Short mmCIF file of C-alpha atoms and ligand atoms in Angstrom, two decimals:
data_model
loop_
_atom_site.label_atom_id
_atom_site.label_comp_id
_atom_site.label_asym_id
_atom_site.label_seq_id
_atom_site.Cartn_x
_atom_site.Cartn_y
_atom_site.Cartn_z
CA UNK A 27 38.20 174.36 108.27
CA UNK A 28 39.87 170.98 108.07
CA UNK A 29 37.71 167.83 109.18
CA UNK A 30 38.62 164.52 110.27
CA UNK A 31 35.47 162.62 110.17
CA UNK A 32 35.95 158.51 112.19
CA UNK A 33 34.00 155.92 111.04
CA UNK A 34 33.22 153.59 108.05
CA UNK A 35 29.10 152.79 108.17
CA UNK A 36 26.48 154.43 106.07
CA UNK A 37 26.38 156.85 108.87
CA UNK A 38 29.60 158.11 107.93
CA UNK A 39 28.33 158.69 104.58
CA UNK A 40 25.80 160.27 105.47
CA UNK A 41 27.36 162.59 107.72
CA UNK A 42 30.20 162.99 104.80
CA UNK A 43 27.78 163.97 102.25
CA UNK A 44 26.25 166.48 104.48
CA UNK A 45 29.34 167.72 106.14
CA UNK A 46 31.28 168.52 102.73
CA UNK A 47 28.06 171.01 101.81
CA UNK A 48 29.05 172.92 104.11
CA UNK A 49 30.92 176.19 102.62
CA UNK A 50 32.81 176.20 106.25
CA UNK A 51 34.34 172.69 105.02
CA UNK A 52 37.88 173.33 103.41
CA UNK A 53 39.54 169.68 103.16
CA UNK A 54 37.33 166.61 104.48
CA UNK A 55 38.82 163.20 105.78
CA UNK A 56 37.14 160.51 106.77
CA UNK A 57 39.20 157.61 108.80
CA UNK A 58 38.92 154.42 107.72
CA UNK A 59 35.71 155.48 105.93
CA UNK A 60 34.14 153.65 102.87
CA UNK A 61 33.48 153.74 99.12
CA UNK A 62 30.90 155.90 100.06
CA UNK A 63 33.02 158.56 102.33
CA UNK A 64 35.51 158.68 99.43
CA UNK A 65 33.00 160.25 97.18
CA UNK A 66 32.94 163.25 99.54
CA UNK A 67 36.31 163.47 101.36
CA UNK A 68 39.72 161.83 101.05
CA UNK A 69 39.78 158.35 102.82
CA UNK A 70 42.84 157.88 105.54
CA UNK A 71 43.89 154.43 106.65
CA UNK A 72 44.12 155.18 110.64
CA UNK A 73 42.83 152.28 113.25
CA UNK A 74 40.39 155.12 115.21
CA UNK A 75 40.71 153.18 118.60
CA UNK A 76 44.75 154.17 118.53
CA UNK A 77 44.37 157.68 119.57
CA UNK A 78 47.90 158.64 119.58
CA UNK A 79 48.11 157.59 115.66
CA UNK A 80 45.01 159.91 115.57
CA UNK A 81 46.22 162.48 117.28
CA UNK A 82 49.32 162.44 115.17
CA UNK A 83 47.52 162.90 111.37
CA UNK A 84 45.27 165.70 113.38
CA UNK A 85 48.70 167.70 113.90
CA UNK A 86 50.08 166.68 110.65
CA UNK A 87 47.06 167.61 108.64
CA UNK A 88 45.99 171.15 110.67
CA UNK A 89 42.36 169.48 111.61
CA UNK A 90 40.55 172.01 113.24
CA UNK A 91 37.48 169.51 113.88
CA UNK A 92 37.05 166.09 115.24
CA UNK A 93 33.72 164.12 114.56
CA UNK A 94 33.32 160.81 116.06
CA UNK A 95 30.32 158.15 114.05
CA UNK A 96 30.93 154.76 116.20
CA UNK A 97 30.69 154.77 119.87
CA UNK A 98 33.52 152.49 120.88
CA UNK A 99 36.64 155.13 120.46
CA UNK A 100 34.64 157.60 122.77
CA UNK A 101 34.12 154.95 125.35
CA UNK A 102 37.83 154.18 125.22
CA UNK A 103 38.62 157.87 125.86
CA UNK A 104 39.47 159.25 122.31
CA UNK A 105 37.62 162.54 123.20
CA UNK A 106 40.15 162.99 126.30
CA UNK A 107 43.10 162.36 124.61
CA UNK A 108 42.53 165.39 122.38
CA UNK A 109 41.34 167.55 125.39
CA UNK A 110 44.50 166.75 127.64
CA UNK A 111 47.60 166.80 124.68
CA UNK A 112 48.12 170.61 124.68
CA UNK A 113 48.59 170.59 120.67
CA UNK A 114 45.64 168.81 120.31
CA UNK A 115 42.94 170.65 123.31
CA UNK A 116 42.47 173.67 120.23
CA UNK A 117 40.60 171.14 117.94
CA UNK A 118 36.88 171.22 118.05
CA UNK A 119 36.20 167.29 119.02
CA UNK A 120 32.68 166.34 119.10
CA UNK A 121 31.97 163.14 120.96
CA UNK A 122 31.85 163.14 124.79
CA UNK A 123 34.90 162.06 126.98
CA UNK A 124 34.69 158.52 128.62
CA UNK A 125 33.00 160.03 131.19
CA UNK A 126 29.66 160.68 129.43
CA UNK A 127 30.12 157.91 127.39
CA UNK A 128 29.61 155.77 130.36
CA UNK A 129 26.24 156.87 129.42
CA UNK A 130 26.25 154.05 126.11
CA UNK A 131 29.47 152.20 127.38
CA UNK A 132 27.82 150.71 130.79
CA UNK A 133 23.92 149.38 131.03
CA UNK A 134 24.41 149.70 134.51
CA UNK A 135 25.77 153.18 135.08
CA UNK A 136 23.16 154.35 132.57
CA UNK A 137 20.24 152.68 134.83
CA UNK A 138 21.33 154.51 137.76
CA UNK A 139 22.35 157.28 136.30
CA UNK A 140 18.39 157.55 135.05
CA UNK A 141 17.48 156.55 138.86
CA UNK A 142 19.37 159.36 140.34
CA UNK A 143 17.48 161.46 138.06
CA UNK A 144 13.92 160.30 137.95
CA UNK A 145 14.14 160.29 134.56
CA UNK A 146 11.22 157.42 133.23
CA UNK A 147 12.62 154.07 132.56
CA UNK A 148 12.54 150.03 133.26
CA UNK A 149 12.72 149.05 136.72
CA UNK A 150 15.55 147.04 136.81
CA UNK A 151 18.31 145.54 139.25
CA UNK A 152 22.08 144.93 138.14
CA UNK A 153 24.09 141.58 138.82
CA UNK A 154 27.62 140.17 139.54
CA UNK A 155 29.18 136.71 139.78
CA UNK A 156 28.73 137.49 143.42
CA UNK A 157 25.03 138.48 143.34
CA UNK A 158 24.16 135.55 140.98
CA UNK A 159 21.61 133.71 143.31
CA UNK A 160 19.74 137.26 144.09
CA UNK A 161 19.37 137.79 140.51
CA UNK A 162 17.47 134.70 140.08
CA UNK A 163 15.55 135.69 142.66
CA UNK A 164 14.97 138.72 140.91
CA UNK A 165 13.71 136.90 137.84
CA UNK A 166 11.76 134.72 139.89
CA UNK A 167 10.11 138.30 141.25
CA UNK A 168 9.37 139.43 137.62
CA UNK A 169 7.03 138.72 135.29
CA UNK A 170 7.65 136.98 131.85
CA UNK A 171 9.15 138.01 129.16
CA UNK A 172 12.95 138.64 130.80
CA UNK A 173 15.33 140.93 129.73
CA UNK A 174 19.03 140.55 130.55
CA UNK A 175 21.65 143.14 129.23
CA UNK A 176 25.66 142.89 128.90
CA UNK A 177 26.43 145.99 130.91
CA UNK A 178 29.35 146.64 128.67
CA UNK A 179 29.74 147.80 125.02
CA UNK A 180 28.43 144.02 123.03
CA UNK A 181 28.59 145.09 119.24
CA UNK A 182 24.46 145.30 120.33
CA UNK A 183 24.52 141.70 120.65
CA UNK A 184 24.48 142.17 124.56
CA UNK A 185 20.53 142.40 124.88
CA UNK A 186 18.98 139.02 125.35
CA UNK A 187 15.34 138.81 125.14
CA UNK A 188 13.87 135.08 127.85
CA UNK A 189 10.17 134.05 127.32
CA UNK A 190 10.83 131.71 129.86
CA UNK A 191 12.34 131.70 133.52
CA UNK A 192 14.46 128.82 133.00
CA UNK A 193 15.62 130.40 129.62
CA UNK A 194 16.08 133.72 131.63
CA UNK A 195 18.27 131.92 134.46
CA UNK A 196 20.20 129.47 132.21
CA UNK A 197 20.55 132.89 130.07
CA UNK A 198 22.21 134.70 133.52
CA UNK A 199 24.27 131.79 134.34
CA UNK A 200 25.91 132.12 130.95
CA UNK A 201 26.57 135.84 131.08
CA UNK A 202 27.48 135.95 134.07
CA UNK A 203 29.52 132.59 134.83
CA UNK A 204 30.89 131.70 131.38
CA UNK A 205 31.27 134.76 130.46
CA UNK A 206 29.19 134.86 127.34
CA UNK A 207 30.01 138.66 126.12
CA UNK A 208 33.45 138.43 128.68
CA UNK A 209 34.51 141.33 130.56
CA UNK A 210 31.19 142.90 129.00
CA UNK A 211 29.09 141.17 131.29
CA UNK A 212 30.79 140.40 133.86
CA UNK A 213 27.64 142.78 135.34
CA UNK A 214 24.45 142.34 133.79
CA UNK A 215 21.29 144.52 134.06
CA UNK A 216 18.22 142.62 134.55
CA UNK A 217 15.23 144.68 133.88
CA UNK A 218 11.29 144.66 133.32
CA UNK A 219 9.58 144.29 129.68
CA UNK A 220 8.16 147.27 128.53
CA UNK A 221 5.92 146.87 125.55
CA UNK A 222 5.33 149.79 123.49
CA UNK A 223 6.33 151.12 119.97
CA UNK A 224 9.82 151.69 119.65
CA UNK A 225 11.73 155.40 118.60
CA UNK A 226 14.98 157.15 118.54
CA UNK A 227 15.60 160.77 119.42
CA UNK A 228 19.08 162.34 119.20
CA UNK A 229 20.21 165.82 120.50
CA UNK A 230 23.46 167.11 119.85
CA UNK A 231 24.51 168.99 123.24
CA UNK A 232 27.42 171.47 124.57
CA UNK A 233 26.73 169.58 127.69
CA UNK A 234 24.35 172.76 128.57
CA UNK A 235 21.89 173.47 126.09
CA UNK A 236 21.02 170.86 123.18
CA UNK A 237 19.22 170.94 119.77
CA UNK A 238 16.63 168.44 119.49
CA UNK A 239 17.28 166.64 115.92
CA UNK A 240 14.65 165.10 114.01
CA UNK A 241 13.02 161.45 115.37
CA UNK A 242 12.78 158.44 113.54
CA UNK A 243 11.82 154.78 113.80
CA UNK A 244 14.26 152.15 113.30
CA UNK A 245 13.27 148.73 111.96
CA UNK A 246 15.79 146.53 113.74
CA UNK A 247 14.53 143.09 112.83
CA UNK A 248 15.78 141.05 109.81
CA UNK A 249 12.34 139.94 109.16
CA UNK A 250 8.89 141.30 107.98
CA UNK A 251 6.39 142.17 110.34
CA UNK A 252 9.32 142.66 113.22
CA UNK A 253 10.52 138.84 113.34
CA UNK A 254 13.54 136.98 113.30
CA UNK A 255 16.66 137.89 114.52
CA UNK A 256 17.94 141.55 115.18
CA UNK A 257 20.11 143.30 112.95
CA UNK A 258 21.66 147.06 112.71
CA UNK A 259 18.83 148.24 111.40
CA UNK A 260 17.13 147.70 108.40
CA UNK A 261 15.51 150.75 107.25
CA UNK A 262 14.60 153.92 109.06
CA UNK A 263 11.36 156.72 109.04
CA UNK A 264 11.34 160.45 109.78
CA UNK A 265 9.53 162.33 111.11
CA UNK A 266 7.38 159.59 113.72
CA UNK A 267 3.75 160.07 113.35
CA UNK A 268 2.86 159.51 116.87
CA UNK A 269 5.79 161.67 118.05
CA UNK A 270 3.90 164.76 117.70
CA UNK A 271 3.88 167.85 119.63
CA UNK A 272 2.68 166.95 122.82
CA UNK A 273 4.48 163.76 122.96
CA UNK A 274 7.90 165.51 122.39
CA UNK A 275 7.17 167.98 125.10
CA UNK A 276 6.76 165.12 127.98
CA UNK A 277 10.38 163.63 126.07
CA UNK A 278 11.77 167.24 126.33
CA UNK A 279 10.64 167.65 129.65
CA UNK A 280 11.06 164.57 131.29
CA UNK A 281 14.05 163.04 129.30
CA UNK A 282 16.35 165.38 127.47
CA UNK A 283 16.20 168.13 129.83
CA UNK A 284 17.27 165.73 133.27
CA UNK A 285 19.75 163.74 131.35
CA UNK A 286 21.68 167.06 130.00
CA UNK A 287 21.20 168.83 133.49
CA UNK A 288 22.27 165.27 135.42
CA UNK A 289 25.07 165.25 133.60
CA UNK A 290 26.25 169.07 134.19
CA UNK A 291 25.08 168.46 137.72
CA UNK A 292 27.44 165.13 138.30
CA UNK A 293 30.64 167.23 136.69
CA UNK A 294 30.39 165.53 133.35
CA UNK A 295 30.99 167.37 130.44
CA UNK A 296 29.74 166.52 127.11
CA UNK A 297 29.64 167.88 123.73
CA UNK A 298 28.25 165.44 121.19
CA UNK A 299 25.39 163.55 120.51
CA UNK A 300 22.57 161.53 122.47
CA UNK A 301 20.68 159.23 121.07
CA UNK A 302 17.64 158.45 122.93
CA UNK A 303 16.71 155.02 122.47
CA UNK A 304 12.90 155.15 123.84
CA UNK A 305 9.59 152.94 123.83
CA UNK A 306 6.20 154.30 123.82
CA UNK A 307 4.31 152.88 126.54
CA UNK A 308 0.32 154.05 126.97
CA UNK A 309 1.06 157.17 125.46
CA UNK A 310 4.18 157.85 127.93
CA UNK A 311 8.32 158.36 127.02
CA UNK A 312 10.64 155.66 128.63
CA UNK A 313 14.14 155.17 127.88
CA UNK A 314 15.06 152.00 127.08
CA UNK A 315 19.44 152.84 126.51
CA UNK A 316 20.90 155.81 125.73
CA UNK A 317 23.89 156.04 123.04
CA UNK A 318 26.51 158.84 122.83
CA UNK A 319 26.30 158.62 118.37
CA UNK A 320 24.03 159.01 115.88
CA UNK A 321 21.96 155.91 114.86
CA UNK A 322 22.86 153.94 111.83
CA UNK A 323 20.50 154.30 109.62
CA UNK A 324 18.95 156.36 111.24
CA UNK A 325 21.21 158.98 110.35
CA UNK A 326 20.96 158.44 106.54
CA UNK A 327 16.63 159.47 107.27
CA UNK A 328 17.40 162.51 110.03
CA UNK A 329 20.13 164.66 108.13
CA UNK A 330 18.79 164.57 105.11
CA UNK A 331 15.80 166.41 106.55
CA UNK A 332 18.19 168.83 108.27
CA UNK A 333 18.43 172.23 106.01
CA UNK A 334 20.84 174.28 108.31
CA UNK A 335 24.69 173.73 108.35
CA UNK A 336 25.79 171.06 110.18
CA UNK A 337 29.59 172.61 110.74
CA UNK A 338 28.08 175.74 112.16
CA UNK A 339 25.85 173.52 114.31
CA UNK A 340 28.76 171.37 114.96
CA UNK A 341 31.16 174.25 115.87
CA UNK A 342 28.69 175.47 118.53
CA UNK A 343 28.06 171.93 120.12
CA UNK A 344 32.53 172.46 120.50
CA UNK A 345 32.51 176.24 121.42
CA UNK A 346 29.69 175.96 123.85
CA UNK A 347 27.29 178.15 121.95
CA UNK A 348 24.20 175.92 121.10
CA UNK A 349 21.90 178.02 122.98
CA UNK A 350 22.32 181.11 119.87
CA UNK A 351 22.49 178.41 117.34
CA UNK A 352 19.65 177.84 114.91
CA UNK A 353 18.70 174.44 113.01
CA UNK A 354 15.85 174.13 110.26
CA UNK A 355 14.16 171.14 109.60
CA UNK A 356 12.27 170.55 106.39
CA UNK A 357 8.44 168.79 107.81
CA UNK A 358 9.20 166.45 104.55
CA UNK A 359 9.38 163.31 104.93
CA UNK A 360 12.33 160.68 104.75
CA UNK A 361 12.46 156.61 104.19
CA UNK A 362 14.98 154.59 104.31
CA UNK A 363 15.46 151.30 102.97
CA UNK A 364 18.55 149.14 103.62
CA UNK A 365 19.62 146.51 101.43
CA UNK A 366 21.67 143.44 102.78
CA UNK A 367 23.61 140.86 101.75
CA UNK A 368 21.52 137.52 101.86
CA UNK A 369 22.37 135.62 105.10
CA UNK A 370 22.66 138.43 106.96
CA UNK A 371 22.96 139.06 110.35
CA UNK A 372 23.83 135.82 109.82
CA UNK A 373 27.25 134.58 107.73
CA UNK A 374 26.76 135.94 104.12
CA UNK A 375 29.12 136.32 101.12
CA UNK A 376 31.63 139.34 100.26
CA UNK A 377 32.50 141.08 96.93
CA UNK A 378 29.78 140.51 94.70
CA UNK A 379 29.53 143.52 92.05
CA UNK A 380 26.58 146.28 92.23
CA UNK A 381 24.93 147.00 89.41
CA UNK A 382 22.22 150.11 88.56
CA UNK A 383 23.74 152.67 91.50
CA UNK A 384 24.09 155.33 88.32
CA UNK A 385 20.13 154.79 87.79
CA UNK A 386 18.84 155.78 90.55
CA UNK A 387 16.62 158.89 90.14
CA UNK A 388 15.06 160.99 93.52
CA UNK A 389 16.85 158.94 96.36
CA UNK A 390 19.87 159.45 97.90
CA UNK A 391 22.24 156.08 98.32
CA UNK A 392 24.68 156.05 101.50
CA UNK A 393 27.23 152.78 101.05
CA UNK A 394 27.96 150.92 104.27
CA UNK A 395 29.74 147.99 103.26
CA UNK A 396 30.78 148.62 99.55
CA UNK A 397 33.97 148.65 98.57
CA UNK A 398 36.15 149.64 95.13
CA UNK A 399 37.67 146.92 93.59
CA UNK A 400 38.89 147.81 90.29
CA UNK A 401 37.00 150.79 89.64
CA UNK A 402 33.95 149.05 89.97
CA UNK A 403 31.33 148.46 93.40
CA UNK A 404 31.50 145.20 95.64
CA UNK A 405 29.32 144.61 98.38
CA UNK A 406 31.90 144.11 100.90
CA UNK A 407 29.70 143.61 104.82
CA UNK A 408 26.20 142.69 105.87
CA UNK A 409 24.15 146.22 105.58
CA UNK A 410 25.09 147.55 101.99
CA UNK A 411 23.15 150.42 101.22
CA UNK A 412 20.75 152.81 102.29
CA UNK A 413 18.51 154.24 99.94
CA UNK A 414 16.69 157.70 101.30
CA UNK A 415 14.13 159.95 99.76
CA UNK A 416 12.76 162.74 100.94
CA UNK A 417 8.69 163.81 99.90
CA UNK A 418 6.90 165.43 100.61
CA UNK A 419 4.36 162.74 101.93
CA UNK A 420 5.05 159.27 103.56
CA UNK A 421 3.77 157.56 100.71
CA UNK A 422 6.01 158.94 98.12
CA UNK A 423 8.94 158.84 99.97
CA UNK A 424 8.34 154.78 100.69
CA UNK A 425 7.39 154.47 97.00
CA UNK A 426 10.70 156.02 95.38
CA UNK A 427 12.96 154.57 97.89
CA UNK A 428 11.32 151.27 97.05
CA UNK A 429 11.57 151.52 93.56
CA UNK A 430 14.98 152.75 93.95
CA UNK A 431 15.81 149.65 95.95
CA UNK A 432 14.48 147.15 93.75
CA UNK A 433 16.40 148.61 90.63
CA UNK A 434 19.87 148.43 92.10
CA UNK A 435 21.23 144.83 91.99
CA UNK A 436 23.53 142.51 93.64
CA UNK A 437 23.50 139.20 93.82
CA UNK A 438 21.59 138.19 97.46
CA UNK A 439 20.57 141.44 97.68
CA UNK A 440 17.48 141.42 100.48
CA UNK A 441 15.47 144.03 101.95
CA UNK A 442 12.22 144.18 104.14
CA UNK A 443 9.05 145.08 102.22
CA UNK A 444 7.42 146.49 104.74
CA UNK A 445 9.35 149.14 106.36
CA UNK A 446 6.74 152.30 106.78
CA UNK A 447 3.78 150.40 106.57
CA UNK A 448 2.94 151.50 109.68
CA UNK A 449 3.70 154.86 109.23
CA UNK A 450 0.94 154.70 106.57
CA UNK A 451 -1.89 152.93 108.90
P1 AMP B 514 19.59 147.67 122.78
O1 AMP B 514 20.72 146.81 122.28
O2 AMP B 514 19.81 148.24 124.14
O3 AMP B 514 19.14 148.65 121.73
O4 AMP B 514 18.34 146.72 122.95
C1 AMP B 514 17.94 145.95 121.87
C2 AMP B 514 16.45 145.91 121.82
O5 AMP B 514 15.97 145.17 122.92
C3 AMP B 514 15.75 147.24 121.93
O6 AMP B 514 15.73 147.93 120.75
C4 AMP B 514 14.38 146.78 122.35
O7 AMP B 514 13.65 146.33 121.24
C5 AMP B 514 14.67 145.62 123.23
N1 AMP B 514 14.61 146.01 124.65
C6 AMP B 514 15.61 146.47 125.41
N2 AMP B 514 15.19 146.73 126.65
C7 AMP B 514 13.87 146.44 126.68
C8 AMP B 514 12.84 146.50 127.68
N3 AMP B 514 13.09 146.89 128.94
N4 AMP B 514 11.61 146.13 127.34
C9 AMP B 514 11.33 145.71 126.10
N5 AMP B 514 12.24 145.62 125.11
C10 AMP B 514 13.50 145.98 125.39
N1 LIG B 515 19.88 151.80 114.57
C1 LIG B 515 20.20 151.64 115.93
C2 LIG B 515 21.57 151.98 116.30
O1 LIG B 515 22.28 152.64 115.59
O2 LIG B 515 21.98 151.58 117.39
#
């Protein structure tokens, strides 16, 4: 079948390289995609949040699947354009219609969504301009450290993290009255600290039965040791030691299972992904947001652990079929290591040439922002690349993707040192 893959991250790479190994893949596009997408499928200059214009090449091109990366064209209803223009409802889309996207696209219809379900999370209390005095009351009622969230889709800036109660007010004020993320939080989730260790679980769903993908941890913070600011993500670890059997089973049964039936129970109907952004807490599964996409990078760790064909899987998640659908995992082990253009997630320089790609020996390298110029690779946005290996031990995998990482060069090039180390301990 034809494919029309949307998105232009390492994720899409990923999910490019893995898609176009499939012997169900005839022709692959990937729209706008990257240097990286280009190596796998033919590149397609469409803007993915104009629907119509994607709808159009779909037609023109005979797609016969739709896979969404990025979040925002699925909040904005891309999904149920294709299902409502009659020569477009035959194409397999995966992503969920705005409807379930609500799920990533609003803080607070995620919270209470989670409420109506019992399913384990913050306690937490949402805001308006109108409500602004209660919800400094609120924050007077909590405990330090404060955290306020943009209820709308932010880029993943909208999370702010207050030590303090003044910071946490002033902090409301500004998202609230001036309008810090604008129409994004014009409501604003205020919501209890949870401290825990941090991990992502995804499921791809037919909106009835899911597949539970593999887990990793994300290491969002610029900084060793989890400090300074937060960034996309700067490397990424599958499996997660502590997620082990029995800890999966209370996330199966307490998470993923009430969050696919809520949603078949409230009339929603979703075929794609869910990421489960969740926190450890005393042994116990929260959720601290969901997101209706794969994770960036965590994608470039989790698929290359998956040994089944992601089409088939894919088709399924479309046809409504998951429950006879089978996925293998390999129990080897996968690190990522992102490299980033000094300055970064701060302002950083464009188009400087990388060197030492063709060396690389045992990893896998996913290009996020890398573009062509000339024949030749420029780094061309903050995350560059993502270097994966799979071993079968956490120590080898760290050690190849490391070396891998220091050979290939750019100039600024930066990457954390210390991304498994804790998978090791
Ligand atoms: P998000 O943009 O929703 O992924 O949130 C960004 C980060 O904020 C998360 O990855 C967590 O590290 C942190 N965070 C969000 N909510 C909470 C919470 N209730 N307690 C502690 N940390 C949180
Ligand atoms: N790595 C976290 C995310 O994709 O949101």
């Amino acid at each position: 079948m034809n494919i029309l893959l949307l998105g232009n991250g390492g994720r899409e790479h990923a999910l490019a390289w893995k898609i176009s190994q499939s012997p169900r893949c005839d022709k692959l596009y990937i729209a706008p995609g990257n240097a990286g997408t280009a190596l796998h499928g033919q590149n397609v200059k469409l803007h993915i949040n104009d629907h119509h214009t994607v709808g159009e090449f779909a037609k023109q091109h005979d797609i016969h699947m739709v896979v969404v990366g990025p979040e925002e064209a699925l909040v904005h209803g891309i999904a149920d354009h294709f299902h409502r223009e009659p020569d477009l409802n035959g194409i397999l889309f995966v992503g969920p219609r705005a409807a379930g996207a609500r799920l990533e696209g609003s803080k607070a219809f995620a919270k209470a969504f989670m409420q109506r379900h019992s399913i384990p999370t913050a306690s937490y209390r949402s805001f308006s301009i109108n409500t602004l005095e209660q919800g400094k009351a609120y924050l007077q009622s909590l405990p330090a450290p404060y955290v306020l969230k943009a209820d709308g889709l932010a880029a993943g800036k909208g999370v702010i993290i207050c030590e303090s109660l003044d910071e946490a007010i002033s902090t409301l004020e500004e998202m609230l009255e001036s309008q810090m993320f604008g129409e994004a939080s014009a409501t604003v989730v205020v919501e209890e600290f949870l401290k825990g260790t941090e991990l992502s679980v995804f499921v791809v769903t037919d909106g009835t039965s899911y597949k539970i993908l593999p887990s990793a941890k994300d290491y969002k913070r610029i900084g060793e040791e989890d400090t300074g600011p937060n960034t996309g993500g700067m490397g990424a670890f599958s499996p997660v030691p502590f997620a082990n059997e029995a800890f999966m089973k209370k996330v199966e049964n307490r998470i993923i299972k009430p969050t696919i039936g809520g949603l078949a129970k409230e009339g929603i109907p979703f075929c794609g992904f869910i990421f489960f952004g969740l926190i450890e807490v005393g042994g116990e599964p929260y959720v601290i947001e969901y997101n209706v996409r794969l994770g960036d990078p965590e994608t470039q760790a989790i698929l290359p652990r998956i040994q089944s064909d992601l089409i088939e899987l894919f088709e399924a998640a479309a046809k409504g079929t998951l429950d006879r659908q089978n996925l293998t995992i390999t129990n080897k082990n996968a690190a990522t290591i992102v490299l980033v253009s000094g300055g970064y997630p701060g302002n950083y320089e464009k188009g400087y040439p990388i060197t030492k790609i063709d060396q690389v020996k045992g990893s896998l390298v996913f290009y996020a922002g890398v573009s062509t110029e000339q024949d030749a690779l420029v780094t061309s946005g903050g995350r560059v690349l993502a270097v994966t290996t799979l071993a079968d031990n956490a120590s080898e995998a760290l050690e190849v993707s490391y070396k891998n990482a220091h050979l290939i060069n750019f100039k600024g090039k930066y990457y954390r040192r210390d991304i498994g180390k804790d998978i090791l301990q």
